[in-house]
Short mmCIF file of C-alpha atoms in Angstrom, two decimals:
data_model
loop_
_atom_site.label_atom_id
_atom_site.label_comp_id
_atom_site.label_asym_id
_atom_site.label_seq_id
_atom_site.Cartn_x
_atom_site.Cartn_y
_atom_site.Cartn_z
CA MET A 114 -63.53 -10.41 22.72
CA ASP A 115 -61.32 -8.41 25.06
CA PHE A 116 -61.06 -5.17 23.02
CA LYS A 117 -59.22 -3.35 25.79
CA ARG A 118 -56.51 -6.00 25.76
CA ILE A 119 -56.18 -5.79 21.98
CA GLU A 120 -56.04 -2.00 22.23
CA LEU A 121 -53.26 -2.22 24.82
CA ILE A 122 -51.25 -4.60 22.62
CA PHE A 123 -51.49 -2.21 19.65
CA LEU A 124 -50.51 0.77 21.79
CA THR A 125 -47.49 -1.11 23.14
CA ALA A 126 -46.42 -2.16 19.62
CA PHE A 127 -46.70 1.39 18.28
CA ALA A 128 -44.77 2.77 21.26
CA ALA A 129 -41.97 0.26 20.70
CA LEU A 130 -41.88 1.14 16.99
CA ASP A 131 -41.68 4.86 17.78
CA ILE A 132 -38.80 4.29 20.20
CA PHE A 133 -36.95 2.23 17.59
CA LEU A 134 -37.39 4.92 14.92
CA VAL A 135 -36.23 7.69 17.26
CA ILE A 136 -33.09 5.73 18.23
CA SER A 137 -32.32 5.00 14.56
CA PHE A 138 -32.75 8.67 13.69
CA PHE A 139 -30.26 9.83 16.33
CA GLN A 140 -27.76 7.10 15.41
CA ASN A 141 -27.86 8.11 11.75
CA ASN A 142 -27.43 11.74 12.68
CA SER A 143 -24.46 10.80 14.87
CA ASP A 144 -22.83 8.85 12.02
CA VAL A 145 -23.36 11.73 9.60
CA HIS A 146 -21.92 14.20 12.14
CA SER A 147 -18.87 11.97 12.70
CA THR A 148 -18.29 11.60 8.95
CA SER A 149 -18.72 15.34 8.51
CA GLN A 150 -16.18 16.03 11.26
CA GLY A 151 -13.65 13.67 9.63
CA ALA A 152 -14.12 15.28 6.22
CA SER A 153 -13.73 18.75 7.75
CA HIS A 154 -10.55 17.70 9.57
CA ASN A 155 -9.05 16.26 6.38
CA ALA A 156 -9.95 19.43 4.45
CA THR A 157 -8.16 21.52 7.10
CA ILE A 158 -4.96 19.49 6.76
CA LEU A 159 -5.10 19.56 2.95
CA LYS A 160 -5.39 23.35 3.14
CA GLU A 161 -2.40 23.41 5.49
CA MET A 162 -0.43 21.42 2.92
CA ARG A 163 -1.29 23.92 0.19
CA ASP A 164 -0.28 26.73 2.54
CA ASP A 165 3.11 25.01 2.72
CA SER A 166 3.28 25.26 -1.11
CA ILE A 167 2.77 21.51 -1.56
CA SER A 168 1.08 20.82 -4.90
CA PHE A 169 -1.18 17.82 -5.57
CA SER A 170 -4.33 16.84 -7.43
CA LYS A 171 -7.48 16.41 -5.36
CA PRO A 172 -7.10 12.93 -3.80
CA SER A 173 -9.93 10.40 -3.61
CA ASN A 174 -11.57 9.89 -0.21
CA LYS A 175 -12.97 6.48 -1.16
CA LYS A 176 -11.68 3.43 0.67
CA GLY A 177 -10.23 0.53 -1.30
CA GLN A 178 -9.99 -3.18 -0.50
CA GLY A 179 -7.22 -5.73 -0.29
CA TYR A 180 -5.79 -8.85 1.33
CA TYR A 181 -2.72 -10.00 3.13
CA ILE A 182 -1.02 -12.05 0.38
CA SER A 183 1.23 -15.04 1.10
CA THR A 184 3.85 -16.42 -1.29
CA GLN A 185 6.06 -19.52 -1.08
CA THR A 186 9.74 -19.70 -2.06
CA SER A 187 9.25 -23.35 -3.02
CA GLY A 188 8.03 -22.07 -6.39
CA ASN A 189 11.54 -20.88 -7.29
CA LYS A 190 12.37 -24.41 -8.42
CA ARG A 191 9.58 -24.33 -11.03
CA LEU A 192 10.68 -20.85 -12.06
CA LYS A 193 14.23 -22.09 -12.64
CA GLU A 194 12.98 -25.01 -14.73
CA LYS A 195 11.07 -22.64 -17.01
CA MET A 196 14.07 -20.30 -17.18
CA GLU A 197 16.23 -23.06 -18.61
CA SER A 198 14.01 -23.26 -21.71
CA LEU A 199 14.30 -19.56 -22.59
CA THR A 200 15.82 -18.71 -25.99
CA ALA A 201 17.98 -15.92 -27.50
CA GLN A 202 19.52 -15.00 -24.13
CA SER A 203 21.83 -16.07 -21.33
CA ALA A 204 19.89 -16.41 -18.08
CA LYS A 205 20.78 -17.47 -14.55
CA MET A 206 19.02 -17.62 -11.18
CA VAL A 207 20.46 -15.49 -8.36
CA ASN A 208 18.73 -15.25 -4.97
CA GLY A 209 15.37 -16.20 -6.44
CA GLU A 210 15.59 -13.71 -9.33
CA ILE A 211 16.25 -14.33 -13.01
CA ILE A 212 19.12 -12.24 -14.38
CA SER A 213 19.34 -12.38 -18.17
CA THR A 214 21.29 -10.81 -21.03
CA PHE A 215 19.90 -10.87 -24.58
CA ASN A 216 22.18 -12.33 -27.24
CA THR A 217 21.29 -9.38 -29.47
CA PRO A 218 20.24 -6.02 -27.95
CA LEU A 219 16.67 -4.98 -28.81
CA THR A 220 15.98 -1.65 -30.50
CA LEU A 221 13.42 0.20 -28.39
CA ASN A 222 10.57 2.49 -29.38
CA THR A 223 11.55 5.30 -27.00
CA LYS A 224 8.17 7.07 -27.15
CA SER A 225 6.17 3.89 -26.52
CA PRO A 226 8.57 1.26 -25.12
CA ASP A 227 5.70 -1.08 -24.30
CA LYS A 228 4.96 -1.50 -28.03
CA THR A 229 8.36 -3.15 -28.38
CA LEU A 230 8.49 -5.01 -25.08
CA ASN A 231 4.92 -6.32 -24.91
CA GLN A 232 5.78 -8.78 -27.67
CA ILE A 233 8.80 -9.98 -25.70
CA VAL A 234 6.98 -10.15 -22.35
CA ASN A 235 4.07 -12.15 -23.80
CA ASP A 236 6.41 -14.64 -25.49
CA SER A 237 6.85 -17.62 -23.13
CA ASN A 238 10.10 -18.52 -24.93
CA GLN A 239 11.67 -15.20 -23.88
CA ILE A 240 10.04 -14.27 -20.54
CA VAL A 241 8.82 -16.68 -17.86
CA ASN A 242 5.14 -16.11 -16.96
CA GLY A 243 5.24 -12.79 -18.79
CA LYS A 244 1.45 -12.61 -19.19
CA HIS A 245 1.19 -11.96 -15.44
CA TYR A 246 2.94 -8.57 -15.81
CA GLN A 247 1.87 -5.14 -17.04
CA TYR A 248 3.90 -2.18 -18.24
CA ASP A 249 4.33 0.52 -15.57
CA ALA A 250 4.96 3.86 -17.25
CA LYS A 251 4.96 5.83 -13.99
CA THR A 252 8.00 4.10 -12.46
CA SER A 253 9.91 3.44 -15.69
CA THR A 254 12.88 5.71 -16.49
CA GLY A 255 15.31 6.34 -19.32
CA SER A 256 17.65 3.66 -17.98
CA GLN A 257 15.12 0.94 -17.14
CA ILE A 258 11.64 -0.09 -18.19
CA ILE A 259 9.54 -1.71 -15.48
CA TYR A 260 6.78 -4.29 -15.77
CA THR A 261 4.93 -5.14 -12.56
CA GLN A 262 3.33 -8.45 -11.67
CA MET A 263 -0.44 -8.28 -11.10
CA VAL A 264 -1.81 -10.09 -8.02
CA SER A 265 -5.49 -9.87 -6.99
CA GLY A 266 -5.96 -7.06 -9.50
CA GLN A 267 -3.18 -4.86 -8.07
CA ARG A 268 0.45 -4.16 -8.94
CA ILE A 269 3.42 -5.44 -6.92
CA PHE A 270 5.61 -2.52 -5.84
CA SER A 271 8.59 -4.67 -4.83
CA ARG A 272 11.48 -5.95 -6.94
CA SER A 273 10.37 -9.48 -6.11
CA GLY A 274 7.34 -8.99 -8.39
CA GLN A 275 8.83 -6.94 -11.24
CA ILE A 276 10.67 -7.24 -14.54
CA ARG A 277 13.30 -4.50 -14.91
CA PHE A 278 14.60 -4.14 -18.46
CA LYS A 279 18.06 -2.51 -18.68
CA ILE A 280 18.57 0.21 -21.30
CA ASN A 281 22.03 1.14 -22.59
CA SER A 282 23.20 4.58 -23.69
CA GLY A 283 22.11 3.82 -27.25
CA GLY A 284 18.50 3.25 -26.18
CA GLN A 285 18.68 -0.53 -26.62
CA VAL A 286 17.38 -3.20 -24.26
CA VAL A 287 20.36 -5.35 -23.28
CA GLY A 288 18.79 -7.59 -20.65
CA TYR A 289 16.55 -7.74 -17.60
CA THR A 290 16.14 -8.78 -13.99
CA GLN A 291 12.94 -10.62 -13.09
CA GLY A 292 11.31 -11.37 -9.75
CA TYR A 293 8.18 -13.49 -9.67
CA LEU A 294 5.81 -14.25 -6.78
CA THR A 295 4.85 -17.91 -6.90
CA ASP A 296 1.83 -19.43 -5.16
CA ALA A 297 0.45 -15.98 -4.31
CA ASN A 298 -2.72 -16.56 -2.25
CA PRO A 299 -4.93 -14.26 -0.14
CA LEU A 300 -4.90 -14.71 3.64
CA ARG A 301 -8.41 -14.37 5.11
CA GLU A 302 -11.16 -12.36 3.45
CA LYS A 303 -10.84 -9.01 1.67
CA GLN A 304 -10.67 -6.00 4.01
CA ASP A 305 -11.09 -2.23 3.67
CA THR A 306 -8.04 -0.03 3.17
CA ILE A 307 -7.55 3.65 3.95
CA SER A 308 -8.33 6.17 1.23
CA GLN A 309 -5.83 7.88 -1.04
CA GLU A 310 -6.58 11.16 0.74
CA ARG A 311 -5.88 9.66 4.17
CA ALA A 312 -2.59 8.13 2.96
CA ILE A 313 -1.34 11.47 1.61
CA ILE A 314 -2.33 13.27 4.82
CA TRP A 315 -0.51 10.74 6.99
CA LEU A 316 2.61 10.97 4.83
CA TYR A 317 2.55 14.73 5.40
CA GLN A 318 2.04 14.27 9.14
CA TYR A 319 5.04 11.91 9.24
CA ASN A 320 6.97 14.98 7.98
CA GLU A 321 8.02 13.22 4.78
CA VAL A 322 6.63 15.83 2.37
CA PRO A 323 8.86 18.94 2.28
CA ASN A 324 7.52 22.42 1.57
CA GLU A 325 7.32 23.50 -2.08
CA SER A 326 7.22 19.92 -3.32
CA VAL A 327 4.82 18.18 -5.71
CA ILE A 328 2.95 14.94 -4.98
CA LYS A 329 2.95 13.42 -8.46
CA TRP A 330 0.70 10.41 -7.76
CA ALA A 331 -0.46 7.91 -5.16
CA ARG A 332 -1.37 4.36 -6.22
CA LEU A 333 -2.65 1.32 -4.39
CA GLY A 334 -0.72 -1.92 -4.81
CA TYR A 335 1.20 -4.52 -2.79
CA THR A 336 4.54 -4.32 -0.98
CA ARG A 337 6.44 -7.02 0.90
CA LEU A 338 5.83 -6.71 4.62
CA LEU A 339 8.06 -9.52 5.87
CA SER A 340 10.09 -12.49 4.64
CA ILE A 341 10.85 -15.80 6.26
CA GLN A 342 12.71 -18.87 5.09
CA LYS A 343 9.82 -20.47 3.23
CA GLY A 344 7.70 -17.53 2.18
CA SER A 345 6.73 -13.86 2.33
CA VAL A 346 3.70 -11.76 3.21
CA TYR A 347 2.59 -8.79 1.12
CA VAL A 348 0.27 -6.03 2.29
CA PRO A 349 -1.85 -3.45 0.43
CA THR A 350 0.20 -0.28 0.15
CA TRP A 351 -0.27 3.26 -1.02
CA TYR A 352 2.78 3.96 -3.19
CA ILE A 353 3.37 7.73 -3.35
CA ALA A 354 5.77 9.69 -5.57
CA VAL A 355 7.01 13.10 -4.36
CA HIS A 356 9.12 15.55 -6.34
CA GLY A 357 11.01 17.83 -3.96
CA LYS A 358 12.07 21.34 -4.94
CA SER A 359 15.76 20.57 -4.51
CA SER A 360 15.63 17.03 -5.93
CA ALA A 361 16.23 16.04 -9.53
CA THR A 362 14.47 12.70 -9.09
CA LEU A 363 11.24 11.40 -7.60
CA GLN A 364 11.19 10.15 -4.03
CA TYR A 365 8.99 7.10 -3.42
CA TYR A 366 7.15 6.42 -0.16
CA ARG A 367 4.95 3.56 1.00
CA ILE A 368 2.03 3.75 3.42
CA ASN A 369 0.57 0.51 4.79
CA ALA A 370 -3.04 0.70 3.52
CA PHE A 371 -4.36 -1.33 6.47
CA THR A 372 -2.65 0.46 9.36
CA GLY A 373 -1.59 3.83 7.92
CA VAL A 374 2.03 3.23 8.96
CA ILE A 375 4.84 4.51 6.77
CA MET A 376 6.87 1.56 5.48
CA LYS A 377 10.54 2.45 5.44
CA TYR A 378 13.26 0.11 4.28
CA ASN A 379 14.74 -0.35 7.74
CA THR A 380 11.29 -1.27 9.10
CA GLN A 381 11.04 -4.05 6.52
CA VAL A 382 14.54 -5.25 7.40
CA GLN A 383 13.62 -5.38 11.08
CA SER A 384 10.46 -7.28 10.21
CA SER A 385 12.48 -9.73 8.15
CA SER A 386 15.11 -10.24 10.82
CA SER A 387 12.45 -10.62 13.49
CA SER A 388 10.67 -13.25 11.48
CA SER A 389 13.95 -14.97 10.68
CA SER A 390 14.73 -15.31 14.37
CA SER A 391 11.40 -17.06 14.83
CA SER A 392 11.72 -19.17 11.69
CA SER A 393 12.39 -22.35 13.67
CA THR A 394 9.04 -21.89 15.40
CA ALA A 395 7.35 -21.29 12.07
CA GLU A 396 8.98 -24.34 10.55
CA SER A 397 7.71 -26.54 13.36
CA SER A 398 4.17 -25.55 12.39
CA SER A 399 4.87 -26.16 8.67
CA GLU A 400 4.81 -22.42 7.88
CA ASP A 401 1.08 -22.55 7.09
CA ASP A 402 -1.03 -19.51 6.19
CA SER A 403 -2.10 -19.00 9.79
CA SER A 404 1.48 -18.66 11.05
CA LEU A 405 2.35 -16.28 8.20
CA LEU A 406 -0.65 -14.12 9.02
CA ASN A 407 0.17 -14.03 12.73
CA GLN A 408 3.71 -12.88 11.98
CA ALA A 409 2.38 -10.23 9.57
CA VAL A 410 0.02 -8.85 12.21
CA SER A 411 2.79 -8.82 14.83
CA SER A 412 5.09 -7.00 12.41
CA SER A 413 2.35 -4.44 11.71
CA LYS A 414 1.83 -3.81 15.43
CA ARG A 415 5.53 -3.14 15.96
CA ALA A 416 5.58 -0.81 12.96
CA VAL A 417 2.50 1.06 14.24
CA GLU A 418 4.19 1.77 17.57
CA SER A 419 7.43 2.88 15.93
CA SER A 420 5.78 5.07 13.30
CA THR A 421 3.38 6.69 15.76
CA GLN A 422 6.32 7.82 17.91
CA ALA A 423 8.08 9.12 14.79
CA SER A 424 4.92 10.97 13.74
CA VAL A 425 4.59 12.79 17.06
CA GLN A 426 8.28 13.78 16.95
CA ALA A 427 7.95 14.95 13.34
CA THR A 428 4.88 17.10 13.96
CA THR A 429 6.56 18.59 17.04
CA ARG A 430 9.65 19.51 14.98
CA ARG A 431 7.44 21.08 12.35
CA ALA A 432 5.83 23.29 15.00
CA TYR A 433 9.20 24.91 15.82
CA SER A 434 10.64 25.07 12.30
CA SER A 435 8.99 28.33 11.22
CA SER A 436 10.79 31.64 11.80
CA SER A 437 7.83 34.04 11.51
CA THR A 438 5.32 34.57 14.31
CA SER A 439 2.26 34.02 12.14
CA SER A 440 3.70 30.87 10.68
CA SER A 441 4.58 29.65 14.17
CA SER A 442 1.02 30.12 15.39
CA THR A 443 -0.31 28.28 12.36
CA ASN A 444 2.10 25.44 12.93
CA ALA A 445 1.15 25.27 16.61
CA VAL A 446 -2.47 24.68 15.64
CA SER A 447 -1.32 22.19 13.02
CA THR A 448 0.83 20.38 15.59
CA SER A 449 -1.95 19.94 18.13
CA SER A 450 -4.22 18.74 15.32
CA SER A 451 -1.53 16.41 14.01
CA GLU A 452 -0.74 15.00 17.45
CA SER A 453 -4.44 14.36 17.98
CA THR A 454 -4.58 12.63 14.61
CA SER A 455 -1.44 10.67 15.41
CA SER A 456 -3.14 9.40 18.55
CA GLN A 457 -6.11 8.39 16.45
CA VAL A 458 -3.73 6.72 13.98
CA SER A 459 -2.23 4.70 16.82
CA SER A 460 -5.56 3.47 18.16
CA SER A 461 -7.20 2.87 14.80
CA SER A 462 -4.08 1.26 13.33
CA SER A 463 -3.71 -1.05 16.32
CA ALA A 464 -7.35 -2.01 16.02
CA SER A 465 -6.87 -2.62 12.32
CA SER A 466 -3.84 -4.79 13.00
CA GLU A 467 -5.81 -6.86 15.47
CA VAL A 468 -8.64 -7.34 13.03
CA HIS A 469 -6.46 -8.24 10.10
#
């Protein structure tokens, strides 16, 4: 037997194994260092927020998951058919929503309104597909009680997926407006979303959180991204409530949980109008899931570019808003950090849009 040859083979194998282990060690250290840097950067911005007298509970840094969700307006016909069999109320369909008035106002348990309304919502003779909704105490007010439709385990934060019960001055439920997403189906596989912490930080860097305000909560759900003639696309969204010092009511903000872009109303209108202008193209391809997804990604890319520019402008304004020298120097550091982050937002959001 050629022992020298066998010895050489073993030495080569062990050398290769050692090289592999060394490379793995340095890669793991690099990943840990990168994660540590990101956590440190986030902690710095959160401290800056507290220095600006912004109050909030410690946000989670865990990523969530979600889909692009497609819906079809063709389901409105089935919704209308079910509406016509409802009892003890006068209901009509307007622009895809059910608007109804109860024949006799319902006396409400003001401390626990869901105890009264759950019975109504779960009764198929009074509410269409009511079992698909859940009471939402956080967004309900003294004048309306809101139930949100659940899709893929998450709430819908758009009127098109909510029941809004109207309350009169006597505390009675007089009627409701209902939007329902029909044929709601995921597009592609489930994907990671940004964390609650990252969403709150980006909202601050977009200059949407004033000093001395309180971030009441931030929840993950779905918001309509765009609408076309035969359907809509919904995207995972961080829905954030902020109570400003000079405001008597909560202000609600939405952050696209895939791209990190702030979703303002005018952005959604532009997305809708853009998709409407290309509706003839979509119709020619039967408006299938692939075309809906392509339009959603295109809309996200446009929003990323617009919001990134707005973020840079906002952080720049914040740098010059302070009157004291010490505050100015702090803001200058914050600005350079924010602009760097905004650049990262642009690249990472664009990459995310391309992937999703």
